[in-house]
């Protein structure tokens, strides 16, 4: 009699896991103090009033915003008033800077992180005022 034998084979398919989109940043962007303008005392070079370089009012139309260090596979994006704007990221200082001038007035600034899995929800927001108009004299 003929004996039939069958061999059983197992095929395993390994696929790279899909990357999950990054979590939303937990801290708001921060207008760096060098771009947060103030009137400086001619003798001490300190802001008048003290702390005015931390009030998020600037006369610089393309200010820099410090963000938390992104992950190695994450790309940050800058949003102004809810709209993504063209920006450059300086990894040495962890700063984002709009490629174009922002209009004078009040703005809300946030950022996101993206990887191959998608884009995060936005960070908490930072209210910023751009005021490039010099005060008029008496």
C-alpha atoms as an extended CHARMM CRD file, in Angstrom:
* protein
*
       138  EXT
         1         1  UNK       CA              0.0000000000        0.0000000000        0.0000000000  PROA      1               0.0000000000
         2         2  UNK       CA              1.1170000000        3.5110000000       -0.6900000000  PROA      2               0.0000000000
         3         3  UNK       CA              1.6350000000        5.7710000000        2.3220000000  PROA      3               0.0000000000
         4         4  UNK       CA              0.9760000000        9.4440000000        1.7160000000  PROA      4               0.0000000000
         5         5  UNK       CA              2.7960000000       11.8400000000        3.8970000000  PROA      5               0.0000000000
         6         6  UNK       CA              2.2560000000       15.5200000000        3.9620000000  PROA      6               0.0000000000
         7         7  UNK       CA              4.6480000000       18.0090000000        5.4210000000  PROA      7               0.0000000000
         8         8  UNK       CA              3.2370000000       20.9530000000        7.2840000000  PROA      8               0.0000000000
         9         9  UNK       CA              4.9470000000       24.2830000000        6.7900000000  PROA      9               0.0000000000
        10        10  UNK       CA              4.4800000000       27.4760000000        8.7710000000  PROA      10              0.0000000000
        11        11  UNK       CA              5.0510000000       30.7970000000        7.0730000000  PROA      11              0.0000000000
        12        12  UNK       CA              5.6240000000       33.8230000000        9.2860000000  PROA      12              0.0000000000
        13        13  UNK       CA              5.3410000000       37.3040000000        7.8250000000  PROA      13              0.0000000000
        14        14  UNK       CA              7.0720000000       40.0390000000        9.7640000000  PROA      14              0.0000000000
        15        15  UNK       CA              6.0390000000       43.6020000000        9.0160000000  PROA      15              0.0000000000
        16        16  UNK       CA              7.4090000000       46.7020000000       10.6360000000  PROA      16              0.0000000000
        17        17  UNK       CA              4.9160000000       48.1010000000       13.0840000000  PROA      17              0.0000000000
        18        18  UNK       CA              3.2980000000       51.3020000000       11.9300000000  PROA      18              0.0000000000
        19        19  UNK       CA              4.6240000000       54.2830000000       13.8320000000  PROA      19              0.0000000000
        20        20  UNK       CA              2.1370000000       55.9330000000       16.1060000000  PROA      20              0.0000000000
        21        21  UNK       CA              1.7990000000       59.6730000000       15.7080000000  PROA      21              0.0000000000
        22        22  UNK       CA              3.6150000000       61.6400000000       18.4160000000  PROA      22              0.0000000000
        23        23  UNK       CA              1.7950000000       62.7500000000       21.5390000000  PROA      23              0.0000000000
        24        24  UNK       CA              0.8670000000       66.4210000000       21.7250000000  PROA      24              0.0000000000
        25        25  UNK       CA              3.6430000000       68.5670000000       23.2240000000  PROA      25              0.0000000000
        26        26  UNK       CA              2.9070000000       69.2920000000       26.8870000000  PROA      26              0.0000000000
        27        27  UNK       CA              4.4570000000       72.7650000000       27.0340000000  PROA      27              0.0000000000
        28        28  UNK       CA              3.6990000000       75.8920000000       25.0250000000  PROA      28              0.0000000000
        29        29  UNK       CA              6.3310000000       77.4340000000       22.7680000000  PROA      29              0.0000000000
        30        30  UNK       CA              8.2520000000       80.2260000000       24.4990000000  PROA      30              0.0000000000
        31        31  UNK       CA              9.2450000000       83.5170000000       22.8680000000  PROA      31              0.0000000000
        32        32  UNK       CA             12.9680000000       83.6660000000       23.6100000000  PROA      32              0.0000000000
        33        33  UNK       CA             14.0050000000       86.6230000000       25.7670000000  PROA      33              0.0000000000
        34        34  UNK       CA             16.4680000000       87.8950000000       23.1010000000  PROA      34              0.0000000000
        35        35  UNK       CA             13.4890000000       88.4230000000       20.7430000000  PROA      35              0.0000000000
        36        36  UNK       CA             11.0960000000       89.6810000000       23.4580000000  PROA      36              0.0000000000
        37        37  UNK       CA             11.8110000000       93.3900000000       23.0420000000  PROA      37              0.0000000000
        38        38  UNK       CA             12.0660000000       95.9980000000       25.7470000000  PROA      38              0.0000000000
        39        39  UNK       CA             13.5500000000       99.4160000000       26.3720000000  PROA      39              0.0000000000
        40        40  UNK       CA             17.0180000000       98.9790000000       27.8920000000  PROA      40              0.0000000000
        41        41  UNK       CA             18.6290000000      101.1240000000       30.5730000000  PROA      41              0.0000000000
        42        42  UNK       CA             21.6810000000      102.8060000000       29.0120000000  PROA      42              0.0000000000
        43        43  UNK       CA             23.8390000000      102.1280000000       32.0870000000  PROA      43              0.0000000000
        44        44  UNK       CA             22.7890000000       98.6710000000       33.3000000000  PROA      44              0.0000000000
        45        45  UNK       CA             21.4340000000       97.3220000000       29.9700000000  PROA      45              0.0000000000
        46        46  UNK       CA             18.4980000000       95.8590000000       31.9280000000  PROA      46              0.0000000000
        47        47  UNK       CA             14.9430000000       96.0320000000       30.6590000000  PROA      47              0.0000000000
        48        48  UNK       CA             12.7150000000       98.8610000000       31.8340000000  PROA      48              0.0000000000
        49        49  UNK       CA             10.5990000000       97.8040000000       33.5950000000  PROA      49              0.0000000000
        50        50  UNK       CA             12.4310000000       94.7230000000       34.8720000000  PROA      50              0.0000000000
        51        51  UNK       CA             11.0180000000       91.5720000000       33.3050000000  PROA      51              0.0000000000
        52        52  UNK       CA              9.7320000000       93.3410000000       30.1860000000  PROA      52              0.0000000000
        53        53  UNK       CA             11.7960000000       90.8880000000       28.1100000000  PROA      53              0.0000000000
        54        54  UNK       CA              9.4230000000       88.1540000000       29.2770000000  PROA      54              0.0000000000
        55        55  UNK       CA              6.0550000000       89.7940000000       28.4630000000  PROA      55              0.0000000000
        56        56  UNK       CA              5.6550000000       88.1740000000       25.0050000000  PROA      56              0.0000000000
        57        57  UNK       CA              5.5220000000       91.5500000000       23.2460000000  PROA      57              0.0000000000
        58        58  UNK       CA              8.0850000000       91.9990000000       20.4970000000  PROA      58              0.0000000000
        59        59  UNK       CA              9.0180000000       94.4130000000       17.7350000000  PROA      59              0.0000000000
        60        60  UNK       CA             10.6490000000       91.5700000000       15.7730000000  PROA      60              0.0000000000
        61        61  UNK       CA              8.3660000000       90.4120000000       12.9450000000  PROA      61              0.0000000000
        62        62  UNK       CA              9.9340000000       86.9330000000       12.7530000000  PROA      62              0.0000000000
        63        63  UNK       CA             10.6330000000       86.0440000000       16.4100000000  PROA      63              0.0000000000
        64        64  UNK       CA             12.0740000000       82.7340000000       17.5840000000  PROA      64              0.0000000000
        65        65  UNK       CA             10.1230000000       80.3500000000       19.8030000000  PROA      65              0.0000000000
        66        66  UNK       CA             11.8580000000       77.7870000000       22.0160000000  PROA      66              0.0000000000
        67        67  UNK       CA             10.2080000000       74.3620000000       22.1190000000  PROA      67              0.0000000000
        68        68  UNK       CA             10.8960000000       71.1070000000       23.9220000000  PROA      68              0.0000000000
        69        69  UNK       CA             13.4810000000       68.8410000000       22.2830000000  PROA      69              0.0000000000
        70        70  UNK       CA             11.6830000000       66.7770000000       19.6070000000  PROA      70              0.0000000000
        71        71  UNK       CA             12.3380000000       63.0260000000       19.3470000000  PROA      71              0.0000000000
        72        72  UNK       CA             14.9490000000       61.9230000000       16.8080000000  PROA      72              0.0000000000
        73        73  UNK       CA             12.2740000000       60.9540000000       14.2700000000  PROA      73              0.0000000000
        74        74  UNK       CA              9.9930000000       63.9560000000       14.9380000000  PROA      74              0.0000000000
        75        75  UNK       CA              9.6770000000       67.1520000000       12.9080000000  PROA      75              0.0000000000
        76        76  UNK       CA              8.1860000000       70.2550000000       14.5650000000  PROA      76              0.0000000000
        77        77  UNK       CA              5.7550000000       72.6030000000       12.7900000000  PROA      77              0.0000000000
        78        78  UNK       CA              4.8260000000       76.1440000000       13.8040000000  PROA      78              0.0000000000
        79        79  UNK       CA              1.2020000000       77.3130000000       13.9060000000  PROA      79              0.0000000000
        80        80  UNK       CA              0.1070000000       80.9470000000       14.1890000000  PROA      80              0.0000000000
        81        81  UNK       CA             -3.5700000000       81.6130000000       14.9080000000  PROA      81              0.0000000000
        82        82  UNK       CA             -4.3610000000       77.9760000000       14.1060000000  PROA      82              0.0000000000
        83        83  UNK       CA             -2.6760000000       78.0460000000       10.6820000000  PROA      83              0.0000000000
        84        84  UNK       CA              0.4990000000       76.1410000000        9.8460000000  PROA      84              0.0000000000
        85        85  UNK       CA              3.1910000000       78.5760000000        8.7160000000  PROA      85              0.0000000000
        86        86  UNK       CA              6.4220000000       77.9630000000        6.8510000000  PROA      86              0.0000000000
        87        87  UNK       CA              9.1550000000       77.8910000000        9.4920000000  PROA      87              0.0000000000
        88        88  UNK       CA             12.7270000000       76.8300000000       10.1290000000  PROA      88              0.0000000000
        89        89  UNK       CA             13.8230000000       74.7120000000       13.0940000000  PROA      89              0.0000000000
        90        90  UNK       CA             17.1910000000       75.3190000000       14.7510000000  PROA      90              0.0000000000
        91        91  UNK       CA             18.0350000000       72.0830000000       16.5480000000  PROA      91              0.0000000000
        92        92  UNK       CA             20.9630000000       73.7090000000       18.4040000000  PROA      92              0.0000000000
        93        93  UNK       CA             18.6680000000       76.0690000000       20.2860000000  PROA      93              0.0000000000
        94        94  UNK       CA             15.4110000000       74.1240000000       19.8350000000  PROA      94              0.0000000000
        95        95  UNK       CA             13.8250000000       77.1760000000       18.2200000000  PROA      95              0.0000000000
        96        96  UNK       CA             11.1760000000       77.5360000000       15.5380000000  PROA      96              0.0000000000
        97        97  UNK       CA             11.0660000000       80.7360000000       13.4710000000  PROA      97              0.0000000000
        98        98  UNK       CA              8.5030000000       81.7580000000       10.8870000000  PROA      98              0.0000000000
        99        99  UNK       CA              9.9610000000       82.0470000000        7.3870000000  PROA      99              0.0000000000
       100       100  UNK       CA              7.7770000000       85.1250000000        6.7810000000  PROA      100             0.0000000000
       101       101  UNK       CA              7.0270000000       88.2310000000        8.8400000000  PROA      101             0.0000000000
       102       102  UNK       CA              4.0610000000       87.9800000000       11.1850000000  PROA      102             0.0000000000
       103       103  UNK       CA              1.5800000000       90.8370000000       10.9990000000  PROA      103             0.0000000000
       104       104  UNK       CA              1.3940000000       93.3900000000       13.7930000000  PROA      104             0.0000000000
       105       105  UNK       CA             -1.1650000000       92.5150000000       16.4450000000  PROA      105             0.0000000000
       106       106  UNK       CA             -2.0670000000       89.7330000000       18.8270000000  PROA      106             0.0000000000
       107       107  UNK       CA             -1.3930000000       86.1300000000       17.8180000000  PROA      107             0.0000000000
       108       108  UNK       CA             -1.7540000000       82.6730000000       19.3080000000  PROA      108             0.0000000000
       109       109  UNK       CA              1.2880000000       80.4420000000       18.7200000000  PROA      109             0.0000000000
       110       110  UNK       CA              1.3810000000       76.6360000000       19.0220000000  PROA      110             0.0000000000
       111       111  UNK       CA              3.4310000000       73.8230000000       17.5280000000  PROA      111             0.0000000000
       112       112  UNK       CA              3.0220000000       70.1760000000       16.6120000000  PROA      112             0.0000000000
       113       113  UNK       CA              5.3400000000       67.2100000000       16.1310000000  PROA      113             0.0000000000
       114       114  UNK       CA              5.1320000000       64.8250000000       13.1780000000  PROA      114             0.0000000000
       115       115  UNK       CA              6.6770000000       61.4780000000       12.2870000000  PROA      115             0.0000000000
       116       116  UNK       CA              5.8390000000       58.7430000000        9.7860000000  PROA      116             0.0000000000
       117       117  UNK       CA              2.7330000000       57.9130000000       11.8350000000  PROA      117             0.0000000000
       118       118  UNK       CA              1.2330000000       61.3820000000       11.4780000000  PROA      118             0.0000000000
       119       119  UNK       CA              1.0530000000       64.7590000000       13.2030000000  PROA      119             0.0000000000
       120       120  UNK       CA              0.3820000000       65.3450000000       16.8970000000  PROA      120             0.0000000000
       121       121  UNK       CA             -2.3270000000       67.5150000000       18.3140000000  PROA      121             0.0000000000
       122       122  UNK       CA             -1.1060000000       71.0740000000       19.0190000000  PROA      122             0.0000000000
       123       123  UNK       CA              0.8530000000       72.1640000000       22.0600000000  PROA      123             0.0000000000
       124       124  UNK       CA             -0.6360000000       74.5120000000       24.6480000000  PROA      124             0.0000000000
       125       125  UNK       CA             -0.7730000000       78.0350000000       23.2040000000  PROA      125             0.0000000000
       126       126  UNK       CA              1.3250000000       81.1380000000       23.7660000000  PROA      126             0.0000000000
       127       127  UNK       CA             -0.2490000000       84.5770000000       23.3020000000  PROA      127             0.0000000000
       128       128  UNK       CA              2.1950000000       86.9090000000       21.5170000000  PROA      128             0.0000000000
       129       129  UNK       CA              1.9290000000       90.5330000000       20.4100000000  PROA      129             0.0000000000
       130       130  UNK       CA              3.9160000000       91.7660000000       17.4160000000  PROA      130             0.0000000000
       131       131  UNK       CA              4.3620000000       95.5610000000       17.4950000000  PROA      131             0.0000000000
       132       132  UNK       CA              6.8260000000       96.8200000000       14.8780000000  PROA      132             0.0000000000
       133       133  UNK       CA              5.5120000000      100.3890000000       14.9380000000  PROA      133             0.0000000000
       134       134  UNK       CA              7.8280000000      102.7150000000       16.8140000000  PROA      134             0.0000000000
       135       135  UNK       CA              6.0800000000      104.7780000000       19.4940000000  PROA      135             0.0000000000
       136       136  UNK       CA              5.4540000000      108.3320000000       18.3940000000  PROA      136             0.0000000000
       137       137  UNK       CA              7.1830000000      111.0750000000       20.3030000000  PROA      137             0.0000000000
       138       138  UNK       CA              5.5970000000      114.1380000000       21.8950000000  PROA      138             0.0000000000
